[in-house]
Structure formats: structure tokens, C-alpha cells
CSV table of C-alpha atoms and ligand atoms in Angstrom, one decimal:
chain,number,residue,atom,x,y,z
A,1,UNK,CA,14.7,-35.8,6.0
A,2,UNK,CA,11.7,-38.2,4.3
A,3,UNK,CA,12.1,-38.5,0.5
A,4,UNK,CA,8.7,-35.9,-0.2
A,5,UNK,CA,10.2,-33.3,2.3
A,6,UNK,CA,13.8,-33.7,-0.6
A,7,UNK,CA,11.3,-33.5,-2.8
A,8,UNK,CA,9.8,-30.4,-2.4
A,9,UNK,CA,13.0,-28.9,-1.4
A,10,UNK,CA,14.7,-29.7,-4.6
A,11,UNK,CA,11.5,-28.0,-6.6
A,12,UNK,CA,11.9,-25.4,-4.8
A,13,UNK,CA,15.5,-25.2,-6.1
A,14,UNK,CA,14.8,-25.6,-9.0
A,15,UNK,CA,12.3,-22.5,-8.9
A,16,UNK,CA,14.6,-20.6,-7.8
A,17,UNK,CA,17.3,-21.3,-9.8
A,18,UNK,CA,15.0,-20.9,-12.7
A,19,UNK,CA,14.1,-17.4,-11.6
A,20,UNK,CA,17.0,-16.4,-11.2
A,21,UNK,CA,17.9,-17.4,-14.5
A,22,UNK,CA,15.5,-15.3,-15.9
A,23,UNK,CA,16.2,-12.1,-14.2
A,24,UNK,CA,19.5,-12.5,-15.1
A,25,UNK,CA,18.3,-12.6,-18.3
A,26,UNK,CA,16.1,-9.7,-17.9
A,27,UNK,CA,13.9,-8.2,-20.8
A,28,UNK,CA,14.7,-7.5,-24.4
A,29,UNK,CA,14.0,-4.3,-25.4
A,30,UNK,CA,12.1,-3.7,-28.8
A,31,UNK,CA,9.8,-0.9,-28.9
A,32,UNK,CA,6.3,-2.7,-30.1
A,33,UNK,CA,4.1,0.7,-29.9
A,34,UNK,CA,6.9,2.0,-32.4
A,35,UNK,CA,7.2,-0.9,-34.5
A,36,UNK,CA,3.0,-1.1,-35.3
A,37,UNK,CA,3.3,2.9,-35.7
A,38,UNK,CA,5.7,1.8,-38.6
A,39,UNK,CA,3.5,-0.9,-39.9
A,40,UNK,CA,0.6,2.2,-40.4
A,41,UNK,CA,3.0,4.3,-42.3
A,42,UNK,CA,3.5,1.8,-44.4
A,43,UNK,CA,0.2,0.3,-44.6
A,44,UNK,CA,0.0,4.3,-46.1
A,45,UNK,CA,1.7,3.7,-49.0
A,46,UNK,CA,-1.1,1.7,-50.5
A,47,UNK,CA,0.0,-1.5,-52.7
A,48,UNK,CA,3.7,-2.0,-52.7
A,49,UNK,CA,4.7,-4.2,-55.8
A,50,UNK,CA,8.3,-4.7,-57.5
A,51,UNK,CA,8.6,-1.7,-59.8
A,52,UNK,CA,6.2,0.6,-58.6
A,53,UNK,CA,5.6,3.7,-57.6
A,54,UNK,CA,4.5,3.1,-54.3
A,55,UNK,CA,7.5,0.7,-53.9
A,56,UNK,CA,9.7,3.4,-54.4
A,57,UNK,CA,8.5,5.4,-51.6
A,58,UNK,CA,8.9,2.9,-49.4
A,59,UNK,CA,12.7,2.2,-50.2
A,60,UNK,CA,12.9,6.2,-49.4
A,61,UNK,CA,11.5,5.6,-46.1
A,62,UNK,CA,13.0,2.5,-45.1
A,63,UNK,CA,16.6,4.7,-46.1
A,64,UNK,CA,15.6,7.4,-44.2
A,65,UNK,CA,14.9,5.9,-41.2
A,66,UNK,CA,19.0,4.2,-41.0
A,67,UNK,CA,20.0,7.2,-40.7
A,68,UNK,CA,23.8,7.1,-39.0
A,69,UNK,CA,23.9,3.4,-40.1
A,70,UNK,CA,26.0,1.6,-42.5
A,71,UNK,CA,23.6,0.6,-45.8
A,72,UNK,CA,24.8,-1.1,-48.6
A,73,UNK,CA,22.8,-2.4,-51.1
A,74,UNK,CA,22.0,-5.1,-53.9
A,75,UNK,CA,20.3,-3.6,-56.7
A,76,UNK,CA,19.6,-5.3,-60.2
A,77,UNK,CA,16.5,-6.2,-63.3
A,78,UNK,CA,15.0,-9.3,-63.5
A,79,UNK,CA,13.0,-11.4,-66.5
A,80,UNK,CA,9.9,-11.5,-64.8
A,81,UNK,CA,6.3,-12.6,-66.4
A,82,UNK,CA,5.4,-9.3,-66.5
A,83,UNK,CA,9.0,-8.3,-68.8
A,84,UNK,CA,11.8,-6.5,-66.9
A,85,UNK,CA,11.5,-5.6,-63.2
A,86,UNK,CA,13.8,-4.0,-60.8
A,87,UNK,CA,14.8,-5.4,-57.2
A,88,UNK,CA,16.9,-3.4,-54.7
A,89,UNK,CA,17.4,-5.3,-51.4
A,90,UNK,CA,18.7,-3.4,-48.4
A,91,UNK,CA,21.3,-4.4,-46.2
A,92,UNK,CA,21.7,-2.4,-42.5
A,93,UNK,CA,24.8,-3.2,-41.3
A,94,UNK,CA,25.9,-3.3,-37.4
A,95,UNK,CA,29.5,-4.4,-36.6
A,96,UNK,CA,30.3,-6.4,-33.4
A,97,UNK,CA,33.2,-7.4,-31.9
A,98,UNK,CA,33.1,-11.8,-32.8
A,99,UNK,CA,33.7,-12.2,-36.1
A,100,UNK,CA,30.7,-14.1,-38.0
A,101,UNK,CA,27.6,-12.2,-38.8
A,102,UNK,CA,24.1,-12.7,-38.0
A,103,UNK,CA,21.0,-11.9,-40.6
A,104,UNK,CA,17.7,-11.0,-40.0
A,105,UNK,CA,15.5,-10.5,-43.3
A,106,UNK,CA,12.3,-9.8,-44.0
A,107,UNK,CA,10.0,-8.8,-47.7
A,108,UNK,CA,9.1,-5.6,-48.2
A,109,UNK,CA,7.9,-6.0,-51.5
A,110,UNK,CA,4.1,-6.6,-51.6
A,111,UNK,CA,1.9,-9.1,-54.0
A,112,UNK,CA,1.8,-8.4,-57.7
A,113,UNK,CA,-1.0,-9.8,-59.3
A,114,UNK,CA,-2.6,-8.0,-56.0
A,115,UNK,CA,-1.4,-4.6,-57.0
A,116,UNK,CA,-4.7,-2.9,-58.5
A,117,UNK,CA,-6.9,-4.4,-55.7
A,118,UNK,CA,-6.5,-2.0,-53.2
A,119,UNK,CA,-4.1,-4.9,-51.5
A,120,UNK,CA,-2.5,-3.0,-48.8
A,121,UNK,CA,-0.1,-5.8,-47.3
A,122,UNK,CA,-0.3,-5.2,-43.1
A,123,UNK,CA,0.5,-8.5,-42.2
A,124,UNK,CA,2.7,-9.8,-45.8
A,125,UNK,CA,4.9,-7.4,-46.2
A,126,UNK,CA,4.7,-3.9,-43.3
A,127,UNK,CA,4.6,-6.2,-40.8
A,128,UNK,CA,7.8,-7.8,-41.6
A,129,UNK,CA,9.5,-4.6,-43.2
A,130,UNK,CA,8.1,-2.4,-39.6
A,131,UNK,CA,10.1,-5.0,-37.3
A,132,UNK,CA,13.4,-4.9,-38.9
A,133,UNK,CA,13.0,-1.0,-38.5
A,134,UNK,CA,13.1,-1.1,-35.0
A,135,UNK,CA,15.8,-4.0,-34.4
A,136,UNK,CA,17.8,-1.3,-36.2
A,137,UNK,CA,16.9,1.2,-33.7
A,138,UNK,CA,17.6,-1.0,-31.5
A,139,UNK,CA,20.9,-2.2,-32.8
A,140,UNK,CA,22.0,1.5,-33.8
A,141,UNK,CA,24.7,3.4,-31.7
A,142,UNK,CA,25.8,0.8,-29.2
A,143,UNK,CA,28.6,-1.5,-29.3
A,144,UNK,CA,28.2,-4.8,-30.0
A,145,UNK,CA,29.4,-7.5,-27.6
A,146,UNK,CA,29.2,-10.4,-30.4
A,147,UNK,CA,28.7,-11.2,-33.6
A,148,UNK,CA,27.8,-8.6,-36.6
A,149,UNK,CA,23.9,-8.2,-37.1
A,150,UNK,CA,22.8,-7.5,-40.4
A,151,UNK,CA,19.3,-6.3,-40.8
A,152,UNK,CA,18.0,-7.3,-44.7
A,153,UNK,CA,14.6,-5.8,-45.8
A,154,UNK,CA,14.5,-8.5,-48.9
A,155,UNK,CA,13.1,-7.3,-52.1
A,156,UNK,CA,11.2,-9.4,-54.7
A,157,UNK,CA,9.7,-11.7,-52.3
A,158,UNK,CA,6.7,-12.2,-54.1
A,159,UNK,CA,5.9,-14.2,-57.9
A,160,UNK,CA,5.4,-11.7,-60.5
A,161,UNK,CA,2.1,-14.5,-62.0
A,162,UNK,CA,2.8,-17.5,-60.1
A,163,UNK,CA,4.4,-18.9,-57.6
A,164,UNK,CA,7.4,-21.4,-58.8
A,165,UNK,CA,11.1,-21.2,-58.6
A,166,UNK,CA,11.7,-19.4,-61.0
A,167,UNK,CA,9.1,-16.6,-60.1
A,168,UNK,CA,9.4,-15.8,-56.6
A,169,UNK,CA,12.2,-14.9,-54.4
A,170,UNK,CA,14.0,-12.7,-56.6
A,171,UNK,CA,15.3,-10.6,-54.4
A,172,UNK,CA,17.2,-13.0,-52.1
A,173,UNK,CA,18.5,-15.8,-54.7
A,174,UNK,CA,20.2,-12.9,-56.2
A,175,UNK,CA,21.6,-12.2,-52.7
A,176,UNK,CA,23.1,-15.8,-52.3
A,177,UNK,CA,24.9,-15.9,-55.6
A,178,UNK,CA,26.3,-12.5,-54.4
A,179,UNK,CA,27.6,-13.4,-51.0
A,180,UNK,CA,28.5,-16.6,-52.6
A,181,UNK,CA,30.5,-15.0,-54.5
A,182,UNK,CA,32.1,-12.6,-52.1
A,183,UNK,CA,32.5,-15.0,-49.5
A,184,UNK,CA,29.9,-13.8,-47.1
A,185,UNK,CA,27.9,-16.6,-47.2
A,186,UNK,CA,30.8,-19.1,-45.2
A,187,UNK,CA,31.1,-15.7,-42.2
A,188,UNK,CA,27.1,-16.3,-41.6
A,189,UNK,CA,26.5,-18.7,-38.6
A,190,UNK,CA,23.0,-17.8,-38.9
A,191,UNK,CA,20.5,-16.2,-40.5
A,192,UNK,CA,16.3,-15.6,-39.5
A,193,UNK,CA,13.9,-15.2,-41.4
A,194,UNK,CA,10.5,-13.3,-40.6
A,195,UNK,CA,7.2,-13.1,-42.5
A,196,UNK,CA,3.2,-12.7,-41.3
A,197,UNK,CA,4.8,-11.9,-37.6
A,198,UNK,CA,1.7,-9.8,-36.1
A,199,UNK,CA,-1.6,-11.5,-36.6
A,200,UNK,CA,-3.3,-10.7,-33.7
A,201,UNK,CA,-3.7,-14.6,-33.4
A,202,UNK,CA,0.2,-15.4,-33.5
A,203,UNK,CA,0.8,-19.2,-34.5
A,204,UNK,CA,4.5,-19.2,-35.2
A,205,UNK,CA,5.1,-22.7,-37.4
A,206,UNK,CA,8.0,-24.9,-37.1
A,207,UNK,CA,8.7,-25.0,-40.5
A,208,UNK,CA,10.5,-27.8,-41.2
A,209,UNK,CA,12.8,-27.6,-44.0
A,210,UNK,CA,14.8,-25.1,-41.4
A,211,UNK,CA,17.7,-25.9,-39.7
A,212,UNK,CA,16.5,-28.3,-36.4
A,213,UNK,CA,18.9,-26.1,-33.8
A,214,UNK,CA,17.9,-22.9,-35.2
A,215,UNK,CA,14.3,-23.9,-35.1
A,216,UNK,CA,14.7,-24.8,-31.5
A,217,UNK,CA,17.4,-21.4,-31.1
A,218,UNK,CA,14.2,-19.8,-31.6
A,219,UNK,CA,12.0,-22.0,-29.7
A,220,UNK,CA,13.9,-21.6,-26.4
A,221,UNK,CA,14.4,-17.9,-26.6
A,222,UNK,CA,10.3,-18.0,-26.6
A,223,UNK,CA,9.7,-20.2,-24.0
A,224,UNK,CA,12.0,-18.3,-21.9
A,225,UNK,CA,10.1,-15.1,-22.3
A,226,UNK,CA,6.7,-17.2,-21.6
A,227,UNK,CA,5.5,-16.7,-25.5
A,228,UNK,CA,5.9,-20.7,-26.0
A,229,UNK,CA,1.9,-21.2,-26.2
A,230,UNK,CA,2.4,-18.8,-29.7
A,231,UNK,CA,4.9,-21.0,-31.2
A,232,UNK,CA,5.3,-24.8,-33.0
A,233,UNK,CA,1.9,-26.0,-32.8
A,234,UNK,CA,1.7,-27.4,-36.4
A,235,UNK,CA,4.8,-28.2,-38.1
A,236,UNK,CA,5.1,-27.3,-42.4
A,237,UNK,CA,6.7,-26.9,-44.7
A,238,UNK,CA,6.8,-23.3,-46.3
A,239,UNK,CA,8.9,-21.9,-49.3
A,240,UNK,CA,10.3,-18.6,-48.4
A,241,UNK,CA,12.9,-16.3,-48.4
A,242,UNK,CA,15.5,-18.4,-46.3
A,243,UNK,CA,15.3,-21.6,-49.0
A,244,UNK,CA,18.2,-19.5,-51.4
A,245,UNK,CA,20.1,-19.1,-48.2
A,246,UNK,CA,19.6,-22.8,-46.6
A,247,UNK,CA,20.8,-23.9,-49.8
A,248,UNK,CA,23.9,-22.9,-50.0
A,249,UNK,CA,24.7,-24.0,-46.6
A,250,UNK,CA,23.6,-21.5,-44.7
A,251,UNK,CA,22.2,-22.1,-40.9
A,252,UNK,CA,18.6,-20.6,-41.5
A,253,UNK,CA,15.4,-20.3,-40.0
A,254,UNK,CA,12.1,-19.0,-41.4
A,255,UNK,CA,9.8,-17.1,-38.7
A,256,UNK,CA,6.3,-17.5,-40.2
A,257,UNK,CA,2.6,-18.1,-39.5
A,258,UNK,CA,0.9,-19.2,-41.8
A,259,UNK,CA,-2.8,-19.1,-40.2
A,260,UNK,CA,-3.4,-15.7,-40.7
A,261,UNK,CA,-7.3,-15.7,-40.4
A,262,UNK,CA,-9.3,-19.0,-40.0
A,263,UNK,CA,-7.8,-21.2,-42.4
A,264,UNK,CA,-5.5,-18.7,-43.7
A,265,UNK,CA,-8.6,-16.6,-45.4
A,266,UNK,CA,-6.6,-13.4,-44.8
A,267,UNK,CA,-3.1,-14.2,-46.8
A,268,UNK,CA,-3.1,-13.0,-50.3
A,269,UNK,CA,-6.5,-11.2,-49.8
A,270,UNK,CA,-7.1,-7.5,-49.9
A,271,UNK,CA,-8.2,-8.1,-46.1
A,272,UNK,CA,-4.8,-8.8,-45.4
A,273,UNK,CA,-5.3,-5.6,-43.5
A,274,UNK,CA,-4.2,-3.3,-40.1
A,275,UNK,CA,-7.1,-4.5,-37.8
A,276,UNK,CA,-6.2,-8.4,-37.8
A,277,UNK,CA,-2.8,-6.8,-36.3
A,278,UNK,CA,-2.0,-6.9,-33.0
A,279,UNK,CA,0.8,-4.4,-30.9
A,280,UNK,CA,1.2,-7.8,-28.4
A,281,UNK,CA,2.5,-9.5,-31.3
A,282,UNK,CA,4.6,-7.4,-33.6
A,283,UNK,CA,6.1,-7.3,-29.2
A,284,UNK,CA,6.3,-11.2,-29.5
A,285,UNK,CA,7.6,-11.3,-32.1
A,286,UNK,CA,10.5,-9.2,-31.9
A,287,UNK,CA,11.8,-9.3,-28.3
A,288,UNK,CA,12.2,-13.0,-29.5
A,289,UNK,CA,14.1,-11.9,-32.1
A,290,UNK,CA,16.1,-9.7,-30.0
A,291,UNK,CA,16.6,-13.2,-27.8
A,292,UNK,CA,17.8,-15.4,-30.1
A,293,UNK,CA,20.3,-12.8,-31.4
A,294,UNK,CA,21.4,-12.4,-27.7
A,295,UNK,CA,21.6,-16.7,-27.5
A,296,UNK,CA,23.7,-17.0,-31.0
A,297,UNK,CA,25.8,-14.3,-29.7
A,298,UNK,CA,26.3,-17.3,-26.6
A,299,UNK,CA,27.8,-19.5,-29.6
A,300,UNK,CA,27.2,-22.7,-27.9
A,301,UNK,CA,23.8,-23.4,-29.5
A,302,UNK,CA,25.8,-24.3,-32.8
A,303,UNK,CA,27.3,-26.9,-33.6
A,304,UNK,CA,31.0,-26.7,-35.0
A,305,UNK,CA,30.9,-26.9,-38.9
B,401,ZN,ZN1,3.3,-13.4,-49.5
């Protein structure tokens, strides 16, 4: 056999093996049409800053979609530049057969300073809330052959006046402390935050502070599904809900698209509306998270602690 024929044969073998691997893994199950419907319904509440009536309505909306699921809460009051305000993280728990927890988190509060401007936070707040609700649909009522999965609707992510270490991430700073006290922190295998993941022009950042192997695992999930062109075109640092956990040693990553409109022009403005989003982007983000959970269950990616 000539070396050229040999090369062609080897290439064919490689292609066949790759195709088999793909069909064996299958397409992750995620209903993006339903996730978009949730996003639409959440936007209809209007601005949802902490301490508001609309926020309360959204809390009830989330809980009403979690019937039959074990839901815990981490509720408390914080001192902010605008006075004392209530914060409430909601945690839906899906037990697994393996010892350890995978946490998928996203914030449901919306920008506080813009609360009286007609701001609705379609991408920044509604999309992250909706994607978790659809993940709950996928997880409920099934026996998990893997780690337990906890979905966390984080609260008080947004700054009340101006972003700073003390005026931001109110919910997750408190939750990371609570989980350190009760020992949960040690059981978390990985924590993935999703934020602003429905932009029609989806470009998920390579977030520099995130745990490198977990960032790689997310890229692997995206690549297996053919979505890699939407991932990691840029490497940037983003302060988000993953930081309080990262600081306590939890492998954590932030799935975020901080290029929302040219030069991020729609971010934190009343232009953050439904027409900028797409069902396809929700599908990409949702399926990548589902596949990432499957990869984490296999356990071969996380280095030994
Ligand atoms: Zn925001």
C-alpha cells in the first residue's frame, strides 16, 4: 500500500470513529421554544429589581414551575447604598447516584438603577432565569445516574448603585458563606454560571478567572455539538456570580456573552429587549449546559483535588 492510500484509509477511519462517537452521545434534550416562552413571560413582569413587587411576582412564578421538586431557599436582608433590601436565592435539588454536586446558576434580579426607565432585562436576567426553568423540566422525575444537580436562581447579582466588591453579587456572596458553614462547598464538583446567554449574535467569552479545566470542558461540549464558533473568540475577565465560589476553591466558570450589540451597546440599557434574542441561542446555551453536565458525570475531566 502506498503511503497516500494509507493516509486516505487512516483519514476515513478517523472520520468514521468521530461520527460514531457523536451518534453514540446523541443530542442533548432541551426545549428552547419553551425556554423562549418563559423568557417572554418573565419580561412581561417589567423591571424586576430586588425589593420590588415585580421581583416578588417572579419569585412566585419560578416556584410555581418547580412543583414536585425539592426547593430550598437562602433568604436574608442586605445593607445597600439604597438602604436595607431583601435577597432570596432559590435552589432546586435533583439528587443523583454519585456523591457530589454540580451547580448551575443564573441571576433572576434585574438592574436596580434602571428600574424606572422601562428596562426589562430580556437577556440580562430573564434569559438566565428561563434557561434554568427549562433545565428543571429536563431533570425532573428522572433517575440521575451521576452527580446531584442543583439549579440556583441567584438574587442580588446586580449593583444597587455602582458596581464594586461591596455593591454587587449580594446573593452569591451570602450563599458561598452559607455553603462553607454547612460543608456544601466541599461537595461541589463544578459550578457553572450562565448570564446573558440568549443574544441572537451569540459569542460566549473565554472568561479568564474561571477554572481552566472547566472552561475547556464547556468548549468540548460546544465542539461535540458543532457550536464551537459561538465560543471563546475573545478572552476577557468578567466579574460575575462565579467569583464568590471560585474564591472558596470551587471549580467555577462563567458562561457569558458580554458583546451584546455592537460594543455591548444594549447591555444595561432599556434596549435589552426580546427582539435582540433568539431561540437558537437559547438552544445552543441550553444544550451545551446539558452536555457539560453529562461530561462532568463521567468524572474523567476534573483533576484530583
Ligand atoms: Zn447585569
